[in-house]
Amino acid sequence: MLSKVAEKLYWAARYMERVESTARLVSVYDNLLFDLPKEFDITWFNLVTINRAEELFDKRYQNRDERNVVKFLLADDSNPSSMLSALEMVRENVRTTRDVLPHDLWEMVNELHIFATENIKQGINRSARQKFLDQMVKGCQQINGLLMGTMSRDPSWHFLRLGRNIERADMVTRLLDAGTAVRILSEAEIHMKVSQVIWGNVLRSNSAELSYRRTVRKAVNNCDVATFLLYDPHFPRSFYFCLDSMLGTAKKLPNNKGLVEKINRILDQRYALDSSESLDKGFRDHLNQLQLDLADLHLHFNQTWFSLQQKDT
Amino acid sequence: MSLKWDEYKSSGHFDELLQSKGLPRASAQHLIEHLQSLDAVELESCREMAEATIKQMGVSFTVYTEKGNIDRAWPFDIVPRTISASQWEQTAAGLTQRLKALNLFIGDLYGKQEIIKEGIIPEHIIRDSKNFRPECVGIKPAHGVWAHICGTDLVRDADGEFYVLEDNLRVPSGVAYMLENRAITKRVLPELFQKDDIKPIGDYPSRLFDTLVSLSPRAIKQPEIVVLTPGIFNSAYFEHAYLAQQMGAELVEGSDLVVGDDDCVYMRTIAGLERVDVIYRRIDDLFLDPEVFHKDSVVGVPGIMRAWRAGNVALANAPGAGVADDKVVYAYVPDIIRYYLNEEPLIQNVKTFICDDPDQRQYVVDHIDELVVKPANESGGYGMLIGPHASKAEHKKFIKLINENPRNYIAQPTLSLSTAPTLVGKGQIEPRHIDLRPFILQAKESYVTTGGLTRVAMTKGSLVVNSSQGGGSKDTWIVNGESS
C-alpha cells in the first residue's frame, strides 16, 4: 500500500473521530450547565482549555462567552480542530482515497458535509443545538458502521483503525484532565453533588455512562470514573482499549518492531488511583505524559510508514 | 401526448439515427420505436433518472474557473447514438491500421529516419516539431510501440463517411466516461438491451491492463502497474482514479515515486520501496522529469527518463510519441500508411492544406473566409480560426500569423458534422452535432473499443463538443443485426 494513501486514511479517521467527539462534547456541556448550581463558576471556556486552544481563541474573539466558544469549536475555519474544519479534512482525505474505500463512503461523507455546512447555525444558536449535534453524531456513526460492515481487514482498514484509536485515546486524557482541573480549582467549596455532576459529564462525553454503571456498579465518583476510562479492558473508548487496539493493528503492519515495544511500555504504566486524593497534580502530570506518549507514537507512525525517505534493502 | 418526431429535421447533415424521410436507420429501429412510445413526461423522468444516477455514481469532471476548481456533474444525453456492427468493423480495422503505421513512423523518426531520407516527409517538418524529443533518439521500446493508447477523433461528413479529425497520442482522455455512459444507459433504458443486440464495451479496463502488463521489463508473474496522475486538480482526475480502481493498479502522484541509484523506479509504500514496472502516465512529456524537461515541474519524477532509457521501466505512452499528433504530420498520415504498410488507408483524413507548402498557403490565404485554420500543436480547440464565423480583422490577423510562421498552421474546409436526436428541453428532441472518439490499444496485440465516446455540442448549431465548453456526451451503441 502506498505511504501517501496510508497517511490519508489515518488522518481521515482521526478527523472523523474529532468531528464526533467535538459534537458530543458541546452537546454534553450544554446539558451539564443546566444541572450545576448557579453560584458554581464553570464556563464554556473550559472547552477551549481542554483543547489547549486559548491563544488561538483570544486572537479571534474578545469575549469568552458561550456563543463565541461554541462558534469557535463548531464552525470556526481559523480553528483547525473545529468540527467543520475537521469534517472538511475528512472530505479532502476521502476524496483522494476513494479507490481503496467502500463505494458508498464518499457519498455519505459528502452528505454529512453538506448537512453540517447548511445547518451549522442551528449548532451555534441554543434552541436547535441538541438536535443538530445528535444528527452530526449519528452521521459519524453511520460512516463508522459502513466501514465496519463492508471493509476488508486489509492495510487500509488498519490505518483507519490506528487513526481512530489514537484520536480517541487523546480525547480521553483531555476529558479526564478537564474533570480533574475543575476539582482542583474549586476544591474549597466543592460538594459531593457537584462532583457527581462533573464526573457524570466526563463519562457522558465519552458515551461511557451505561458501561460504567454496568461494570463498576457504584455511584459515580471521580476515582472510579478515572480508573474506568483509563484502564477498562472492554469499553471501546477507554485509554487501555484504544492502545491495545493499536497494538493489535501494529502487529499486522510491516516494520512494527519498535512500535510494538513502545505501545507495550505505555500500557505497562499504571497510575495508582485508590482514593479521591489521588486525583492531584501528580495525576495531571501523568495525563500530560500520556499525551506526550501519544504524540511520540504519531511521530513513530510517520517515520515508519508515511514519510519514507530511504530505499529499503 | 407523443412527441412530434415527424417534425425532426436535420437538413443538410447526416443524421446518425434517422434517414432523410424521418425513417429510423436499421441500427436505431428499436431505439426510435421505443422513444416514440414515450411521452414528454416519461422522457423527462428518464432524464431525471440519468441525472440522479450520475450524482450517485459521482461521475464528475473538473472545470477550471477564476474562483477555483469546480467538480461538475458529467453532462449526459439519454438518447444513445447507434452504429451498425458491420460498419464499425471496417472503421475499427481502419483505426488499427492507422495506429500501426503511426507507431512504425514514430519508431523510424527516433531511429534511422528513412521516411525523411526517402523524401516522403520534409526534414524540417520533424526538426521544427515542438513534440519531437531528441532525448528519445535511439530508444527501442517493447514491441516497437510508442503510442500504446490512442484516442482518435472521428467525424461523419454529409456523405455519411467517417473521417479522422485528429489522432491523440499523448494522454487522450474520455474512456472512463464512455464506460460510465453505458452504465447509466443500462439503468435508464433497460428494455432496449433485451430487444437489441448491443455489443458490450466493458472489457476495456482489462484490455488496458493486459496491454500494460505486456510492456513489463521484468518477466515476472505480477508486474507492478501504476497510473501516474498530476493530482486531484487535473480535469481528468476522475478518470485516472476510475481506471486505477478498475485495473486494481495503484494511483500514484509524482511524489510517490522515486528513482534509485540503480536507475529503477520505486514507489513509497508502508513496507518500504517497491519496484514499479509499468507506468501508465497521464502527465504530459514536458512535466514528466524535471531532470530532463521543465525543471520546475512538481508533478513529475526526477530520473524517470533515465530509468526508461535504461529499459528498467515502461512508460505508456512513451515519451516523444506526441510527434505524430502534430497537425502538420497529420496531413501526411495517408502517405505514412502507404509507406510503412504498403496499404491504402481504410479511413480518410479530412482534406488538409499545409501552409508550409507555398501553393497550398496561397490557397488558404485566398479562401480564409471558408476555412478552419488550426495551429499545429495546440489541443482543446485553442488558437483556432473558424473562417466563416470570423471578422475581417481576424482573417487579417491569421493571414499575418500564417505568413510569419507557416510551419505552425494547417487549414481544413468547414465540415458538416453529423447530427443525432438529443433531448434538449422538457421532452423536446432536436438534432445536435456530434463526434466520436474511439480508443485504440497497441502493444503485442491491437484492440479497438466497441464504439467510443460520443460527444455532443449541446448548443443549437454549435460544433464545439468539448465538455469544458458546454459539450455533453451520449452512450454509443454498436448494434448487431440487420444491415442498413
JSON list of N, CA and C in Angstrom, two decimals, chain A residues 1-6 8 92 95-101 103 106-107 114 155 159 253-255 304-312, chain B residues 55-60 71 232-233 237-238 241 244-245 249-253 255-256 258 260 262 266-274:
[
{"chain": "A", "resi": 1, "resn": "MET", "atom": "N", "xyz": [0.83, -1.19, 0.00]},
{"chain": "A", "resi": 1, "resn": "MET", "atom": "CA", "xyz": [0.00, 0.00, 0.00]},
{"chain": "A", "resi": 1, "resn": "MET", "atom": "C", "xyz": [0.88, 1.25, 0.00]},
{"chain": "A", "resi": 2, "resn": "LEU", "atom": "N", "xyz": [0.46, 2.25, -0.78]},
{"chain": "A", "resi": 2, "resn": "LEU", "atom": "CA", "xyz": [1.24, 3.49, -0.86]},
{"chain": "A", "resi": 2, "resn": "LEU", "atom": "C", "xyz": [1.26, 4.22, 0.47]},
{"chain": "A", "resi": 3, "resn": "SER", "atom": "N", "xyz": [2.42, 4.76, 0.82]},
{"chain": "A", "resi": 3, "resn": "SER", "atom": "CA", "xyz": [2.55, 5.52, 2.06]},
{"chain": "A", "resi": 3, "resn": "SER", "atom": "C", "xyz": [1.55, 6.67, 2.11]},
{"chain": "A", "resi": 4, "resn": "LYS", "atom": "N", "xyz": [1.43, 7.35, 0.97]},
{"chain": "A", "resi": 4, "resn": "LYS", "atom": "CA", "xyz": [0.57, 8.53, 0.94]},
{"chain": "A", "resi": 4, "resn": "LYS", "atom": "C", "xyz": [-0.88, 8.15, 1.23]},
{"chain": "A", "resi": 5, "resn": "VAL", "atom": "N", "xyz": [-1.31, 7.03, 0.64]},
{"chain": "A", "resi": 5, "resn": "VAL", "atom": "CA", "xyz": [-2.68, 6.59, 0.86]},
{"chain": "A", "resi": 5, "resn": "VAL", "atom": "C", "xyz": [-2.88, 6.22, 2.32]},
{"chain": "A", "resi": 6, "resn": "ALA", "atom": "N", "xyz": [-1.90, 5.50, 2.89]},
{"chain": "A", "resi": 6, "resn": "ALA", "atom": "CA", "xyz": [-1.97, 5.11, 4.30]},
{"chain": "A", "resi": 6, "resn": "ALA", "atom": "C", "xyz": [-2.12, 6.35, 5.18]},
{"chain": "A", "resi": 8, "resn": "LYS", "atom": "N", "xyz": [-3.25, 9.31, 4.39]},
{"chain": "A", "resi": 8, "resn": "LYS", "atom": "CA", "xyz": [-4.54, 9.98, 4.22]},
{"chain": "A", "resi": 8, "resn": "LYS", "atom": "C", "xyz": [-5.65, 9.25, 4.97]},
{"chain": "A", "resi": 92, "resn": "GLU", "atom": "N", "xyz": [-11.61, 15.92, 2.24]},
{"chain": "A", "resi": 92, "resn": "GLU", "atom": "CA", "xyz": [-10.46, 16.00, 1.34]},
{"chain": "A", "resi": 92, "resn": "GLU", "atom": "C", "xyz": [-9.68, 14.69, 1.31]},
{"chain": "A", "resi": 95, "resn": "ARG", "atom": "N", "xyz": [-11.77, 12.00, -0.46]},
{"chain": "A", "resi": 95, "resn": "ARG", "atom": "CA", "xyz": [-11.88, 12.30, -1.89]},
{"chain": "A", "resi": 95, "resn": "ARG", "atom": "C", "xyz": [-10.71, 11.74, -2.69]},
{"chain": "A", "resi": 96, "resn": "THR", "atom": "N", "xyz": [-9.54, 11.74, -2.08]},
{"chain": "A", "resi": 96, "resn": "THR", "atom": "CA", "xyz": [-8.36, 11.28, -2.81]},
{"chain": "A", "resi": 96, "resn": "THR", "atom": "C", "xyz": [-7.97, 9.84, -2.46]},
{"chain": "A", "resi": 97, "resn": "THR", "atom": "N", "xyz": [-8.83, 9.14, -1.71]},
{"chain": "A", "resi": 97, "resn": "THR", "atom": "CA", "xyz": [-8.54, 7.72, -1.44]},
{"chain": "A", "resi": 97, "resn": "THR", "atom": "C", "xyz": [-9.76, 6.87, -1.76]},
{"chain": "A", "resi": 98, "resn": "ARG", "atom": "N", "xyz": [-10.63, 7.42, -2.59]},
{"chain": "A", "resi": 98, "resn": "ARG", "atom": "CA", "xyz": [-11.86, 6.71, -2.90]},
{"chain": "A", "resi": 98, "resn": "ARG", "atom": "C", "xyz": [-11.60, 5.32, -3.47]},
{"chain": "A", "resi": 99, "resn": "ASP", "atom": "N", "xyz": [-10.45, 5.18, -4.14]},
{"chain": "A", "resi": 99, "resn": "ASP", "atom": "CA", "xyz": [-10.18, 3.89, -4.79]},
{"chain": "A", "resi": 99, "resn": "ASP", "atom": "C", "xyz": [-9.93, 2.75, -3.80]},
{"chain": "A", "resi": 100, "resn": "VAL", "atom": "N", "xyz": [-9.64, 3.06, -2.52]},
{"chain": "A", "resi": 100, "resn": "VAL", "atom": "CA", "xyz": [-9.44, 1.95, -1.58]},
{"chain": "A", "resi": 100, "resn": "VAL", "atom": "C", "xyz": [-10.56, 1.87, -0.54]},
{"chain": "A", "resi": 101, "resn": "LEU", "atom": "N", "xyz": [-11.55, 2.71, -0.65]},
{"chain": "A", "resi": 101, "resn": "LEU", "atom": "CA", "xyz": [-12.62, 2.74, 0.35]},
{"chain": "A", "resi": 101, "resn": "LEU", "atom": "C", "xyz": [-13.93, 2.22, -0.23]},
{"chain": "A", "resi": 103, "resn": "HIS", "atom": "N", "xyz": [-17.53, 1.84, -1.72]},
{"chain": "A", "resi": 103, "resn": "HIS", "atom": "CA", "xyz": [-18.16, 2.68, -2.73]},
{"chain": "A", "resi": 103, "resn": "HIS", "atom": "C", "xyz": [-19.00, 3.82, -2.15]},
{"chain": "A", "resi": 106, "resn": "TRP", "atom": "N", "xyz": [-17.80, 7.79, 0.13]},
{"chain": "A", "resi": 106, "resn": "TRP", "atom": "CA", "xyz": [-17.63, 9.16, -0.36]},
{"chain": "A", "resi": 106, "resn": "TRP", "atom": "C", "xyz": [-18.97, 9.91, -0.31]},
{"chain": "A", "resi": 107, "resn": "GLU", "atom": "N", "xyz": [-20.01, 9.20, -0.74]},
{"chain": "A", "resi": 107, "resn": "GLU", "atom": "CA", "xyz": [-21.32, 9.83, -0.77]},
{"chain": "A", "resi": 107, "resn": "GLU", "atom": "C", "xyz": [-21.79, 10.19, 0.64]},
{"chain": "A", "resi": 114, "resn": "ILE", "atom": "N", "xyz": [-22.44, 18.36, 3.56]},
{"chain": "A", "resi": 114, "resn": "ILE", "atom": "CA", "xyz": [-23.48, 19.28, 3.10]},
{"chain": "A", "resi": 114, "resn": "ILE", "atom": "C", "xyz": [-24.43, 19.62, 4.24]},
{"chain": "A", "resi": 155, "resn": "PRO", "atom": "N", "xyz": [-4.63, -3.52, 4.87]},
{"chain": "A", "resi": 155, "resn": "PRO", "atom": "CA", "xyz": [-3.91, -2.38, 5.45]},
{"chain": "A", "resi": 155, "resn": "PRO", "atom": "C", "xyz": [-4.74, -1.09, 5.49]},
{"chain": "A", "resi": 159, "resn": "PHE", "atom": "N", "xyz": [-5.06, 1.23, 8.93]},
{"chain": "A", "resi": 159, "resn": "PHE", "atom": "CA", "xyz": [-4.67, 2.63, 9.13]},
{"chain": "A", "resi": 159, "resn": "PHE", "atom": "C", "xyz": [-5.84, 3.49, 9.60]},
{"chain": "A", "resi": 253, "resn": "LEU", "atom": "N", "xyz": [0.96, -4.84, 10.65]},
{"chain": "A", "resi": 253, "resn": "LEU", "atom": "CA", "xyz": [1.59, -3.98, 9.66]},
{"chain": "A", "resi": 253, "resn": "LEU", "atom": "C", "xyz": [3.10, -4.22, 9.61]},
{"chain": "A", "resi": 254, "resn": "PRO", "atom": "N", "xyz": [3.71, -3.90, 8.46]},
{"chain": "A", "resi": 254, "resn": "PRO", "atom": "CA", "xyz": [5.16, -4.16, 8.34]},
{"chain": "A", "resi": 254, "resn": "PRO", "atom": "C", "xyz": [6.01, -3.23, 9.21]},
{"chain": "A", "resi": 255, "resn": "ASN", "atom": "N", "xyz": [7.23, -3.63, 9.46]},
{"chain": "A", "resi": 255, "resn": "ASN", "atom": "CA", "xyz": [8.22, -2.83, 10.21]},
{"chain": "A", "resi": 255, "resn": "ASN", "atom": "C", "xyz": [7.69, -2.33, 11.54]},
{"chain": "A", "resi": 304, "resn": "THR", "atom": "N", "xyz": [7.81, 5.50, 10.29]},
{"chain": "A", "resi": 304, "resn": "THR", "atom": "CA", "xyz": [7.82, 4.11, 9.83]},
{"chain": "A", "resi": 304, "resn": "THR", "atom": "C", "xyz": [7.07, 3.93, 8.51]},
{"chain": "A", "resi": 305, "resn": "TRP", "atom": "N", "xyz": [5.91, 4.57, 8.39]},
{"chain": "A", "resi": 305, "resn": "TRP", "atom": "CA", "xyz": [5.05, 4.24, 7.25]},
{"chain": "A", "resi": 305, "resn": "TRP", "atom": "C", "xyz": [4.76, 5.38, 6.29]},
{"chain": "A", "resi": 306, "resn": "PHE", "atom": "N", "xyz": [4.78, 6.61, 6.78]},
{"chain": "A", "resi": 306, "resn": "PHE", "atom": "CA", "xyz": [4.27, 7.69, 5.93]},
{"chain": "A", "resi": 306, "resn": "PHE", "atom": "C", "xyz": [5.34, 8.44, 5.15]},
{"chain": "A", "resi": 307, "resn": "SER", "atom": "N", "xyz": [6.44, 8.74, 5.81]},
{"chain": "A", "resi": 307, "resn": "SER", "atom": "CA", "xyz": [7.40, 9.60, 5.11]},
{"chain": "A", "resi": 307, "resn": "SER", "atom": "C", "xyz": [8.72, 8.89, 4.92]},
{"chain": "A", "resi": 308, "resn": "LEU", "atom": "N", "xyz": [8.61, 7.83, 4.17]},
{"chain": "A", "resi": 308, "resn": "LEU", "atom": "CA", "xyz": [9.78, 7.01, 3.92]},
{"chain": "A", "resi": 308, "resn": "LEU", "atom": "C", "xyz": [10.76, 7.74, 3.01]},
{"chain": "A", "resi": 309, "resn": "GLN", "atom": "N", "xyz": [11.97, 7.90, 3.44]},
{"chain": "A", "resi": 309, "resn": "GLN", "atom": "CA", "xyz": [12.95, 8.62, 2.64]},
{"chain": "A", "resi": 309, "resn": "GLN", "atom": "C", "xyz": [13.95, 7.69, 1.95]},
{"chain": "A", "resi": 310, "resn": "GLN", "atom": "N", "xyz": [14.35, 6.67, 2.67]},
{"chain": "A", "resi": 310, "resn": "GLN", "atom": "CA", "xyz": [15.46, 5.83, 2.19]},
{"chain": "A", "resi": 310, "resn": "GLN", "atom": "C", "xyz": [14.94, 4.60, 1.44]},
{"chain": "A", "resi": 311, "resn": "LYS", "atom": "N", "xyz": [15.81, 4.08, 0.62]},
{"chain": "A", "resi": 311, "resn": "LYS", "atom": "CA", "xyz": [15.48, 2.83, -0.03]},
{"chain": "A", "resi": 311, "resn": "LYS", "atom": "C", "xyz": [15.71, 1.67, 0.94]},
{"chain": "A", "resi": 312, "resn": "ASP", "atom": "N", "xyz": [14.71, 0.83, 1.08]},
{"chain": "A", "resi": 312, "resn": "ASP", "atom": "CA", "xyz": [14.83, -0.31, 1.98]},
{"chain": "A", "resi": 312, "resn": "ASP", "atom": "C", "xyz": [15.54, -1.45, 1.28]},
{"chain": "B", "resi": 55, "resn": "LYS", "atom": "N", "xyz": [-25.17, 11.54, -10.26]},
{"chain": "B", "resi": 55, "resn": "LYS", "atom": "CA", "xyz": [-24.82, 12.11, -8.95]},
{"chain": "B", "resi": 55, "resn": "LYS", "atom": "C", "xyz": [-24.43, 11.00, -7.98]},
{"chain": "B", "resi": 56, "resn": "GLN", "atom": "N", "xyz": [-25.23, 9.94, -8.04]},
{"chain": "B", "resi": 56, "resn": "GLN", "atom": "CA", "xyz": [-25.00, 8.83, -7.13]},
{"chain": "B", "resi": 56, "resn": "GLN", "atom": "C", "xyz": [-23.66, 8.14, -7.41]},
{"chain": "B", "resi": 57, "resn": "MET", "atom": "N", "xyz": [-23.36, 7.98, -8.69]},
{"chain": "B", "resi": 57, "resn": "MET", "atom": "CA", "xyz": [-22.10, 7.31, -9.04]},
{"chain": "B", "resi": 57, "resn": "MET", "atom": "C", "xyz": [-20.92, 8.26, -8.90]},
{"chain": "B", "resi": 58, "resn": "GLY", "atom": "N", "xyz": [-21.23, 9.53, -8.72]},
{"chain": "B", "resi": 58, "resn": "GLY", "atom": "CA", "xyz": [-20.15, 10.51, -8.53]},
{"chain": "B", "resi": 58, "resn": "GLY", "atom": "C", "xyz": [-19.34, 10.74, -9.80]},
{"chain": "B", "resi": 59, "resn": "VAL", "atom": "N", "xyz": [-19.98, 10.61, -10.98]},
{"chain": "B", "resi": 59, "resn": "VAL", "atom": "CA", "xyz": [-19.26, 10.87, -12.22]},
{"chain": "B", "resi": 59, "resn": "VAL", "atom": "C", "xyz": [-19.11, 12.38, -12.38]},
{"chain": "B", "resi": 60, "resn": "SER", "atom": "N", "xyz": [-17.90, 12.85, -12.38]},
{"chain": "B", "resi": 60, "resn": "SER", "atom": "CA", "xyz": [-17.71, 14.29, -12.44]},
{"chain": "B", "resi": 60, "resn": "SER", "atom": "C", "xyz": [-16.50, 14.64, -13.27]},
{"chain": "B", "resi": 71, "resn": "ASP", "atom": "N", "xyz": [-15.96, 20.82, -9.22]},
{"chain": "B", "resi": 71, "resn": "ASP", "atom": "CA", "xyz": [-16.28, 19.48, -9.65]},
{"chain": "B", "resi": 71, "resn": "ASP", "atom": "C", "xyz": [-17.71, 19.49, -10.19]},
{"chain": "B", "resi": 232, "resn": "ILE", "atom": "N", "xyz": [-5.37, 15.73, -7.96]},
{"chain": "B", "resi": 232, "resn": "ILE", "atom": "CA", "xyz": [-6.79, 15.98, -7.84]},
{"chain": "B", "resi": 232, "resn": "ILE", "atom": "C", "xyz": [-7.26, 17.20, -8.64]},
{"chain": "B", "resi": 233, "resn": "PHE", "atom": "N", "xyz": [-6.34, 18.13, -8.93]},
{"chain": "B", "resi": 233, "resn": "PHE", "atom": "CA", "xyz": [-6.76, 19.35, -9.60]},
{"chain": "B", "resi": 233, "resn": "PHE", "atom": "C", "xyz": [-6.79, 19.21, -11.12]},
{"chain": "B", "resi": 237, "resn": "TYR", "atom": "N", "xyz": [-8.95, 13.89, -13.38]},
{"chain": "B", "resi": 237, "resn": "TYR", "atom": "CA", "xyz": [-8.61, 13.09, -12.20]},
{"chain": "B", "resi": 237, "resn": "TYR", "atom": "C", "xyz": [-9.61, 11.96, -11.97]},
{"chain": "B", "resi": 238, "resn": "PHE", "atom": "N", "xyz": [-10.88, 12.26, -12.19]},
{"chain": "B", "resi": 238, "resn": "PHE", "atom": "CA", "xyz": [-11.90, 11.22, -12.01]},
{"chain": "B", "resi": 238, "resn": "PHE", "atom": "C", "xyz": [-11.55, 9.98, -12.83]},
{"chain": "B", "resi": 241, "resn": "ALA", "atom": "N", "xyz": [-8.50, 8.01, -11.42]},
{"chain": "B", "resi": 241, "resn": "ALA", "atom": "CA", "xyz": [-8.88, 7.20, -10.26]},
{"chain": "B", "resi": 241, "resn": "ALA", "atom": "C", "xyz": [-9.73, 6.01, -10.70]},
{"chain": "B", "resi": 244, "resn": "ALA", "atom": "N", "xyz": [-7.55, 3.32, -12.44]},
{"chain": "B", "resi": 244, "resn": "ALA", "atom": "CA", "xyz": [-6.71, 2.64, -11.46]},
{"chain": "B", "resi": 244, "resn": "ALA", "atom": "C", "xyz": [-7.55, 1.63, -10.67]},
{"chain": "B", "resi": 245, "resn": "GLN", "atom": "N", "xyz": [-8.71, 2.07, -10.24]},
{"chain": "B", "resi": 245, "resn": "GLN", "atom": "CA", "xyz": [-9.59, 1.21, -9.47]},
{"chain": "B", "resi": 245, "resn": "GLN", "atom": "C", "xyz": [-10.03, 0.00, -10.28]},
{"chain": "B", "resi": 249, "resn": "ALA", "atom": "N", "xyz": [-4.84, -1.23, -10.08]},
{"chain": "B", "resi": 249, "resn": "ALA", "atom": "CA", "xyz": [-3.48, -0.69, -10.06]},
{"chain": "B", "resi": 249, "resn": "ALA", "atom": "C", "xyz": [-3.41, 0.45, -9.05]},
{"chain": "B", "resi": 250, "resn": "GLU", "atom": "N", "xyz": [-2.21, 0.79, -8.62]},
{"chain": "B", "resi": 250, "resn": "GLU", "atom": "CA", "xyz": [-2.07, 1.90, -7.70]},
{"chain": "B", "resi": 250, "resn": "GLU", "atom": "C", "xyz": [-2.20, 3.22, -8.46]},
{"chain": "B", "resi": 251, "resn": "LEU", "atom": "N", "xyz": [-2.89, 4.16, -7.86]},
{"chain": "B", "resi": 251, "resn": "LEU", "atom": "CA", "xyz": [-2.96, 5.52, -8.41]},
{"chain": "B", "resi": 251, "resn": "LEU", "atom": "C", "xyz": [-1.89, 6.34, -7.70]},
{"chain": "B", "resi": 252, "resn": "VAL", "atom": "N", "xyz": [-0.88, 6.78, -8.44]},
{"chain": "B", "resi": 252, "resn": "VAL", "atom": "CA", "xyz": [0.24, 7.48, -7.78]},
{"chain": "B", "resi": 252, "resn": "VAL", "atom": "C", "xyz": [0.40, 8.89, -8.32]},
{"chain": "B", "resi": 253, "resn": "GLU", "atom": "N", "xyz": [1.01, 9.73, -7.50]},
{"chain": "B", "resi": 253, "resn": "GLU", "atom": "CA", "xyz": [1.44, 11.04, -7.95]},
{"chain": "B", "resi": 253, "resn": "GLU", "atom": "C", "xyz": [2.97, 11.02, -8.00]},
{"chain": "B", "resi": 255, "resn": "SER", "atom": "N", "xyz": [5.20, 12.47, -6.40]},
{"chain": "B", "resi": 255, "resn": "SER", "atom": "CA", "xyz": [5.90, 12.40, -5.12]},
{"chain": "B", "resi": 255, "resn": "SER", "atom": "C", "xyz": [5.88, 11.01, -4.50]},
{"chain": "B", "resi": 256, "resn": "ASP", "atom": "N", "xyz": [5.05, 10.10, -5.03]},
{"chain": "B", "resi": 256, "resn": "ASP", "atom": "CA", "xyz": [5.03, 8.73, -4.52]},
{"chain": "B", "resi": 256, "resn": "ASP", "atom": "C", "xyz": [6.12, 7.88, -5.14]},
{"chain": "B", "resi": 258, "resn": "VAL", "atom": "N", "xyz": [10.12, 7.30, -6.78]},
{"chain": "B", "resi": 258, "resn": "VAL", "atom": "CA", "xyz": [11.50, 7.75, -6.63]},
{"chain": "B", "resi": 258, "resn": "VAL", "atom": "C", "xyz": [12.38, 6.84, -7.51]},
{"chain": "B", "resi": 260, "resn": "GLY", "atom": "N", "xyz": [15.93, 5.13, -8.03]},
{"chain": "B", "resi": 260, "resn": "GLY", "atom": "CA", "xyz": [17.09, 4.76, -7.23]},
{"chain": "B", "resi": 260, "resn": "GLY", "atom": "C", "xyz": [18.39, 4.93, -7.99]},
{"chain": "B", "resi": 262, "resn": "ASP", "atom": "N", "xyz": [20.15, 2.66, -8.89]},
{"chain": "B", "resi": 262, "resn": "ASP", "atom": "CA", "xyz": [20.21, 1.58, -9.88]},
{"chain": "B", "resi": 262, "resn": "ASP", "atom": "C", "xyz": [19.36, 1.91, -11.11]},
{"chain": "B", "resi": 266, "resn": "TYR", "atom": "N", "xyz": [10.88, 3.24, -8.06]},
{"chain": "B", "resi": 266, "resn": "TYR", "atom": "CA", "xyz": [10.27, 2.63, -6.88]},
{"chain": "B", "resi": 266, "resn": "TYR", "atom": "C", "xyz": [9.11, 3.48, -6.41]},
{"chain": "B", "resi": 267, "resn": "MET", "atom": "N", "xyz": [8.14, 2.82, -5.76]},
{"chain": "B", "resi": 267, "resn": "MET", "atom": "CA", "xyz": [7.11, 3.64, -5.10]},
{"chain": "B", "resi": 267, "resn": "MET", "atom": "C", "xyz": [7.23, 3.48, -3.60]},
{"chain": "B", "resi": 268, "resn": "ARG", "atom": "N", "xyz": [6.86, 4.56, -2.90]},
{"chain": "B", "resi": 268, "resn": "ARG", "atom": "CA", "xyz": [6.97, 4.57, -1.44]},
{"chain": "B", "resi": 268, "resn": "ARG", "atom": "C", "xyz": [5.74, 3.88, -0.85]},
{"chain": "B", "resi": 269, "resn": "THR", "atom": "N", "xyz": [5.96, 2.73, -0.24]},
{"chain": "B", "resi": 269, "resn": "THR", "atom": "CA", "xyz": [4.84, 2.03, 0.37]},
{"chain": "B", "resi": 269, "resn": "THR", "atom": "C", "xyz": [5.09, 1.89, 1.86]},
{"chain": "B", "resi": 270, "resn": "ILE", "atom": "N", "xyz": [4.08, 1.41, 2.57]},
{"chain": "B", "resi": 270, "resn": "ILE", "atom": "CA", "xyz": [4.21, 1.26, 4.02]},
{"chain": "B", "resi": 270, "resn": "ILE", "atom": "C", "xyz": [5.27, 0.22, 4.37]},
{"chain": "B", "resi": 271, "resn": "ALA", "atom": "N", "xyz": [5.63, -0.64, 3.42]},
{"chain": "B", "resi": 271, "resn": "ALA", "atom": "CA", "xyz": [6.63, -1.66, 3.73]},
{"chain": "B", "resi": 271, "resn": "ALA", "atom": "C", "xyz": [8.00, -1.26, 3.21]},
{"chain": "B", "resi": 272, "resn": "GLY", "atom": "N", "xyz": [8.12, -0.07, 2.65]},
{"chain": "B", "resi": 272, "resn": "GLY", "atom": "CA", "xyz": [9.41, 0.35, 2.10]},
{"chain": "B", "resi": 272, "resn": "GLY", "atom": "C", "xyz": [9.25, 0.63, 0.62]},
{"chain": "B", "resi": 273, "resn": "LEU", "atom": "N", "xyz": [10.37, 0.67, -0.10]},
{"chain": "B", "resi": 273, "resn": "LEU", "atom": "CA", "xyz": [10.29, 0.98, -1.52]},
{"chain": "B", "resi": 273, "resn": "LEU", "atom": "C", "xyz": [9.98, -0.29, -2.31]},
{"chain": "B", "resi": 274, "resn": "GLU", "atom": "N", "xyz": [9.06, -0.16, -3.28]},
{"chain": "B", "resi": 274, "resn": "GLU", "atom": "CA", "xyz": [8.70, -1.31, -4.09]},
{"chain": "B", "resi": 274, "resn": "GLU", "atom": "C", "xyz": [8.92, -0.95, -5.55]}
]
